Coordinates of C-alpha atoms (C1' of nucleotides) and ligand atoms in Angstrom, one line a residue:
Chain Q
X7 CA 6.4 30.0 -32.6
X8 CA 4.6 26.9 -31.6
X9 CA 3.2 26.6 -28.1
X10 CA 6.2 24.3 -27.0
X11 CA 8.5 26.4 -27.9
X12 CA 6.7 29.3 -25.9
X13 CA 6.7 27.1 -22.6
X14 CA 10.3 26.3 -22.8
X15 CA 11.4 30.4 -23.3
X16 CA 8.7 30.8 -20.4
X17 CA 11.0 29.0 -18.4
X18 CA 14.4 30.4 -19.6
X19 CA 15.2 27.4 -21.9
X20 CA 16.4 28.1 -25.9
X21 CA 13.9 25.6 -27.8
X22 CA 16.0 23.4 -29.8
X23 CA 14.5 21.1 -32.1
X24 CA 15.4 18.2 -29.6
X25 CA 14.3 20.3 -26.6
X26 CA 11.0 21.2 -28.2
X27 CA 10.8 17.3 -29.1
X28 CA 11.1 16.0 -25.7
X29 CA 8.9 18.9 -24.2
X30 CA 6.3 18.0 -26.7
X31 CA 6.4 14.5 -26.0
X32 CA 5.7 15.1 -22.3
X33 CA 2.9 17.4 -22.7
X34 CA 1.2 14.6 -25.3
X35 CA 2.0 11.2 -23.2
X36 CA 0.4 11.7 -19.8
X37 CA 2.0 8.1 -19.3
X38 CA 5.1 9.1 -17.0
X39 CA 7.3 7.6 -19.2
X40 CA 11.0 6.5 -18.9
X41 CA 14.0 8.1 -20.4
X42 CA 14.4 5.0 -22.5
X43 CA 10.7 5.0 -23.7
X44 CA 11.3 8.7 -24.7
X45 CA 14.6 8.0 -26.4
X46 CA 12.8 5.0 -28.0
X47 CA 9.8 6.3 -29.4
X48 CA 11.6 10.2 -30.2
X49 CA 14.5 8.3 -32.1
X50 CA 12.2 7.1 -34.9
X51 CA 11.1 10.8 -35.8
X52 CA 14.7 12.1 -35.4
X53 CA 17.3 9.3 -36.0
X54 CA 20.1 11.6 -35.1
X55 CA 18.6 12.0 -31.5
X56 CA 21.4 11.2 -29.1
X57 CA 20.3 9.2 -25.4
X58 CA 22.9 11.7 -23.8
X59 CA 20.8 14.6 -25.1
X60 CA 17.8 13.1 -23.8
X61 CA 19.4 12.7 -20.3
X62 CA 20.8 16.2 -20.7
X63 CA 17.4 17.6 -21.7
X64 CA 15.2 16.3 -18.9
X65 CA 17.8 17.4 -16.4
X66 CA 17.4 20.8 -17.7
X67 CA 13.8 21.0 -17.9
X68 CA 13.6 19.8 -14.5
X69 CA 15.8 22.3 -13.4
X70 CA 13.8 25.5 -14.8
X71 CA 10.6 23.9 -13.6
X72 CA 9.4 23.2 -17.1
X73 CA 8.3 19.6 -15.9
X74 CA 8.9 17.3 -12.8
X75 CA 10.6 13.7 -12.4
X76 CA 8.9 11.4 -9.9
X77 CA 10.6 8.3 -8.1
X78 CA 7.4 6.4 -7.7
X79 CA 9.3 3.6 -9.2
X80 CA 12.5 2.0 -8.0
X81 CA 13.5 0.6 -11.0
X82 CA 13.4 3.8 -13.4
X83 CA 13.1 7.7 -13.1
X84 CA 9.5 9.0 -14.6
X85 CA 9.0 12.2 -16.2
X86 CA 5.7 14.2 -16.1
X87 CA 4.8 17.1 -18.3
X88 CA 2.3 18.2 -15.8
X89 CA 4.1 20.7 -13.8
X90 CA 1.6 21.5 -11.5
X91 CA 1.6 19.6 -8.0
X92 CA -0.6 16.3 -8.3
X93 CA -0.3 13.2 -6.5
X94 CA 0.3 9.4 -8.3
X95 CA -0.9 5.7 -8.5
X96 CA 1.2 3.3 -9.6
X97 CA -0.2 -0.4 -10.2
X98 CA 2.0 -3.0 -8.8
X99 CA 0.5 -5.5 -10.9
X100 CA 1.0 -3.9 -14.3
X101 CA 3.2 -1.1 -12.9
X102 CA 1.6 1.6 -14.8
X103 CA 1.5 5.0 -13.2
X104 CA -1.7 7.0 -13.0
X105 CA -2.4 10.6 -12.1
X106 CA -4.5 11.5 -8.8
X107 CA -6.9 14.3 -7.8
X108 CA -5.3 14.7 -4.6
X109 CA -4.3 17.9 -4.3
X110 CA -0.9 17.9 -2.7
X111 CA -0.5 21.5 -2.0
X112 CA -2.5 21.2 1.2
X113 CA 0.2 18.9 2.6
X114 CA 2.9 21.7 1.7
X115 CA 3.0 23.4 4.6
X116 CA 2.6 20.7 7.8
X117 CA 4.5 18.3 9.5
X118 CA 7.8 18.3 8.9
X119 CA 10.8 18.7 11.0
X120 CA 10.9 22.4 12.7
X121 CA 13.1 24.6 11.2
X122 CA 13.1 22.9 7.9
X123 CA 11.9 24.2 5.0
X124 CA 9.8 22.3 2.1
X125 CA 9.9 23.5 -1.6
X126 CA 8.3 20.2 -2.9
X127 CA 5.8 17.3 -2.2
X128 CA 5.3 14.1 -3.5
X129 CA 2.6 11.5 -2.7
X130 CA 2.7 8.2 -4.5
X131 CA 0.2 5.5 -4.0
X132 CA 1.2 1.7 -4.5
X133 CA -1.8 -0.7 -5.3
X134 CA -3.9 -2.7 -8.1
X135 CA -5.5 -0.5 -10.9
X136 CA -9.1 -0.8 -12.1
X137 CA -8.1 -3.3 -14.9
X138 CA -5.9 -5.5 -13.1
X139 CA -8.9 -5.7 -10.2
X140 CA -11.0 -6.5 -12.8
X141 CA -8.5 -9.1 -14.2
X142 CA -7.8 -10.8 -11.0
X143 CA -11.7 -11.1 -10.1
X144 CA -12.1 -12.5 -13.6
X145 CA -9.3 -14.9 -12.9
X146 CA -10.9 -15.8 -9.3
X147 CA -14.3 -16.9 -10.7
X148 CA -12.7 -19.1 -13.2
X149 CA -11.2 -21.1 -10.6
X150 CA -12.9 -23.9 -9.2
X151 CA -11.9 -23.8 -5.3
Chain O
X86 CA 15.9 -15.8 21.1
X87 CA 16.7 -12.2 20.4
X88 CA 13.9 -9.7 19.6
X89 CA 15.2 -9.3 16.1
X90 CA 14.9 -12.8 15.6
X91 CA 11.4 -12.8 17.2
X92 CA 10.8 -10.0 14.7
X93 CA 11.6 -11.8 11.5
X94 CA 9.5 -14.7 12.7
X95 CA 6.6 -13.3 13.3
X96 CA 6.7 -11.9 9.9
X97 CA 7.2 -15.9 8.5
X98 CA 11.0 -15.2 7.9
X99 CA 13.3 -18.0 9.2
X100 CA 15.9 -16.0 11.3
X101 CA 19.8 -16.4 9.6
X102 CA 22.8 -14.7 10.8
X103 CA 22.4 -12.8 8.2
X104 CA 18.9 -11.9 8.1
X105 CA 19.1 -11.0 12.0
X106 CA 22.1 -8.7 11.3
X107 CA 20.6 -6.8 8.6
X108 CA 17.1 -6.2 10.3
X109 CA 19.4 -5.0 13.4
X110 CA 21.0 -2.7 11.4
X111 CA 17.9 -1.4 10.1
X112 CA 16.4 -1.3 13.7
X113 CA 19.0 0.6 15.0
X114 CA 20.1 2.9 12.2
X115 CA 17.1 5.5 11.4
X116 CA 19.0 6.9 8.7
X117 CA 17.0 5.4 5.7
X118 CA 20.7 3.6 4.4
X119 CA 21.4 2.7 1.1
X120 CA 22.2 -0.9 0.3
X121 CA 25.7 0.1 -0.2
X122 CA 25.8 1.9 3.2
X123 CA 24.4 -1.5 4.9
X124 CA 26.6 -3.5 3.0
X125 CA 29.5 -2.0 3.9
X126 CA 28.7 -0.9 7.5
X127 CA 27.9 -5.0 8.3
X128 CA 31.3 -5.9 6.0
X129 CA 33.2 -4.9 8.9
X130 CA 31.6 -7.3 11.5
X131 CA 30.7 -10.2 9.3
X132 CA 33.5 -10.3 6.2
X133 CA 32.0 -13.3 4.9
X134 CA 28.8 -11.3 4.0
X135 CA 27.9 -11.1 0.5
X136 CA 26.5 -8.1 -1.6
X137 CA 23.9 -10.6 -3.0
X138 CA 22.6 -11.4 0.5
X139 CA 22.0 -7.8 1.4
X140 CA 20.0 -7.6 -1.7
X141 CA 18.5 -10.6 -1.4
X142 CA 17.5 -10.1 2.1
X143 CA 16.2 -6.8 1.7
X144 CA 13.9 -8.1 -1.0
X145 CA 12.6 -10.7 1.3
X146 CA 12.1 -8.5 4.3
X147 CA 10.2 -5.8 1.8
X148 CA 8.3 -8.7 0.6
X149 CA 7.1 -9.9 4.1
X150 CA 6.6 -6.5 5.3
X151 CA 9.2 -6.7 7.9
X152 CA 10.5 -3.3 6.9
X153 CA 9.8 -1.1 3.6
X154 CA 12.1 0.5 1.1
X155 CA 11.4 4.3 -0.1
X156 CA 12.4 5.6 -3.6
X157 CA 12.5 9.3 -2.2
X158 CA 15.9 9.4 -3.7
X159 CA 16.3 8.9 -7.9
X160 CA 19.8 7.7 -7.1
X161 CA 19.5 4.9 -4.6
X162 CA 16.7 3.2 -3.4
X163 CA 16.6 3.8 0.9
X164 CA 15.4 1.1 3.6
X165 CA 13.6 2.0 6.5
X166 CA 13.5 -0.3 9.4
X167 CA 10.2 1.4 10.8
X168 CA 7.6 -0.1 8.9
X169 CA 4.2 1.7 10.5
X170 CA 3.7 4.2 8.0
X171 CA 5.3 7.9 8.1
X172 CA 6.3 10.8 6.2
X173 CA 9.5 11.5 5.0
X174 CA 11.5 14.7 4.2
X175 CA 14.9 14.8 2.1
X176 CA 17.1 17.8 1.9
X177 CA 18.2 18.9 -1.4
X178 CA 21.6 20.2 -0.3
X179 CA 22.8 17.3 1.9
X180 CA 20.7 14.1 0.9
X181 CA 19.6 13.3 4.4
X182 CA 16.4 11.7 4.8
X183 CA 14.6 12.8 7.9
X184 CA 11.2 11.3 9.5
X185 CA 8.3 13.2 9.1
X186 CA 5.1 13.5 11.9
X187 CA 2.7 13.2 9.3
X188 CA 0.1 10.5 9.6
X189 CA 0.0 9.2 6.0
X190 CA -2.9 6.7 7.0
X191 CA -4.8 9.6 6.8
X192 CA -4.2 9.8 3.3
X193 CA -4.8 6.1 2.5
X194 CA -8.5 5.9 1.3
X195 CA -8.8 9.4 -0.3
X196 CA -8.5 10.7 -4.0
X197 CA -7.0 8.1 -6.3
X198 CA -8.6 6.8 -9.5
X199 CA -12.2 4.8 -9.1
X200 CA -12.2 1.3 -9.2
X201 CA -8.4 1.5 -7.9
X202 CA -7.5 -0.3 -4.8
X203 CA -4.6 1.4 -2.7
X204 CA -2.2 -0.5 -0.3
X205 CA 0.6 1.7 0.5
X206 CA 1.1 5.5 0.1
X207 CA 4.3 7.3 0.5
X208 CA 4.9 11.1 1.2
X209 CA 8.1 12.4 0.3
X210 CA 9.3 16.3 1.1
X211 CA 11.7 17.8 -0.4
X212 CA 13.3 21.0 0.8
X213 CA 16.4 22.1 2.9
X214 CA 16.7 20.8 6.3
X215 CA 17.2 23.0 9.4
X216 CA 21.3 22.7 9.5
X217 CA 21.7 23.6 5.8
X218 CA 19.3 26.5 6.3
X219 CA 21.6 27.7 9.5
X220 CA 24.7 26.9 6.9
X221 CA 23.0 29.0 4.5
X222 CA 22.1 32.2 6.6
X223 CA 25.6 31.9 7.9
X224 CA 27.3 32.1 4.3
X225 CA 24.9 35.1 3.5
X226 CA 25.9 37.1 6.4
X227 CA 29.3 36.6 5.6
X228 CA 28.8 38.0 2.1
X229 CA 29.4 41.5 1.3
X230 CA 26.9 41.9 -1.4
Chain U
dT159 C1' 24.6 -40.2 8.7
dT160 C1' 22.5 -39.6 4.6
dT161 C1' 19.4 -36.8 2.0
dC162 C1' 17.3 -32.8 0.5
dA163 C1' 15.9 -28.1 0.9
dA164 C1' 17.3 -23.7 2.1
dT165 C1' 20.3 -19.8 2.2
dT166 C1' 24.9 -17.6 1.0
dT167 C1' 28.1 -16.3 -1.6
dG168 C1' 31.1 -14.9 -6.0
dT169 C1' 31.4 -13.7 -10.5
dA170 C1' 29.4 -12.0 -14.5
dA171 C1' 25.9 -10.0 -16.9
dT172 C1' 22.6 -6.3 -17.5
dT173 C1' 20.4 -1.9 -16.7
dT174 C1' 21.1 3.2 -15.7
dT175 C1' 23.4 7.3 -15.2
dT176 C1' 27.1 10.2 -15.8
dA177 C1' 31.2 12.1 -17.8
dC178 C1' 33.5 13.9 -21.0
dA179 C1' 35.6 15.2 -25.5
dA180 C1' 35.0 15.9 -30.4
dA181 C1' 31.3 17.6 -33.7
dT182 C1' 28.1 20.2 -35.1
dT183 C1' 24.7 24.4 -34.4
dA184 C1' 23.5 29.0 -33.4
dA185 C1' 24.5 33.6 -31.8
dT186 C1' 27.7 37.9 -32.0
dA187 C1' 31.0 40.6 -33.9
dA188 C1' 34.0 42.4 -37.7
Chain L
dT57 C1' 28.8 38.0 -45.2
dT58 C1' 32.7 35.7 -43.0
dA59 C1' 35.5 34.9 -38.4
dT60 C1' 35.0 34.3 -33.9
dT61 C1' 32.8 32.6 -29.8
dA62 C1' 29.3 30.2 -27.2
dA63 C1' 26.0 26.6 -26.8
dT64 C1' 24.0 22.5 -27.9
dT65 C1' 24.4 17.9 -29.2
dT66 C1' 26.6 13.6 -30.2
dG67 C1' 28.9 9.2 -29.6
dT68 C1' 31.6 6.4 -26.9
dA69 C1' 33.6 5.1 -22.4
dA70 C1' 32.9 4.6 -17.7
dA71 C1' 30.7 4.2 -13.5
dA72 C1' 27.1 2.7 -10.5
dA73 C1' 23.1 0.0 -9.3
dT74 C1' 21.0 -4.1 -9.5
dT75 C1' 20.0 -8.7 -11.1
dA76 C1' 20.9 -13.6 -12.8
dC77 C1' 22.9 -17.4 -11.6
dA78 C1' 25.3 -21.6 -10.4
dA79 C1' 28.6 -23.6 -7.1
dA80 C1' 29.1 -23.6 -2.1
dT81 C1' 27.7 -23.8 2.4
dT82 C1' 24.8 -24.5 6.0
dG83 C1' 20.2 -26.4 8.4
dA84 C1' 16.4 -29.5 8.6
dA85 C1' 14.2 -33.9 8.1
dA86 C1' 14.5 -38.8 7.5
Ligands
LIG425 MN1 1.2 13.0 -13.5
LIG426 MN1 11.3 6.6 8.2
LIG427 ZN1 -2.3 -2.4 -13.3
LIG428 ZN1 20.6 19.4 4.8

DNA sequence: TTTCAATTTGTAATTTTTACAAATTAATAA
DNA sequence: TTATTAATTTGTAAAAATTACAAATTGAAA
């Protein structure tokens, strides 16, 4: 059996063709794709795949902690095959989402209201990515003023 | 002139009736409301208010840094009249969003990819709030097993 | 007052997500 | 194997959230 199927089973998920394809896609694409990107890309290989199945499967994978969703972008939920906790950076210019080295587990146990119990922490940085900053510098250089 | 109008003007926003009402609502409700909640609540006082105006105004207020939006919830964007940086906690049981004491500015300058430039950081905790934990404890107590 | 610009409004369109029942596929029992 | 049942997938329709846009209104400047 392939490693993706094993990953699913270790999380109590029966490894169907569709579930393997979606999980495999997430593990192979560290781009934090949207539902639509996942659907469109996979649809080329599996023309029978339904959008509903993508939604259903992503909900299942998340519930079983096989991956995580991130709400860094207000327009679309993003999905991340890397389930171990890490922070993210979204570029406001190009919209791309990058991983950050920040170990968010350090934050897990601090500074939320008394009597509360936190199970998860997400850290989202917003700013400008390296490429977009370079591009900006170029544009400025070209300007006369 | 009232203080809300002054706040708007200090951010370069012309203080119209609608803009004052929306900004005032956010400053008076630390509940991190959705667009719909803001619209429905204000509509009682200003029956002519349009949903589009609420969307437009919130986008403007955010652009001018008079307040901030938070994407802690995948279903709805939330709005926060408190623009100075702080973390948030969402209860997975009741959906409520609470402020956290965590000073996120500490995180501002650390651990995102090299050459990148972060302008903002958001920290979102997910878990169970105090009230929901109490409720859970009660339910468990009642059970025979 | 007239003119022009900014703002608001209402409607329609788009996008994202969810609901749901039928069809298909997989697992279990006979 | 074949019949029965359960799990999964599919397609369509509905709901919910957001955006586009042009007309109407309001405010500012000439
Ligand atoms: Mn990631
Ligand atoms: Mn807050
Ligand atoms: Zn970029
Ligand atoms: Zn709660």
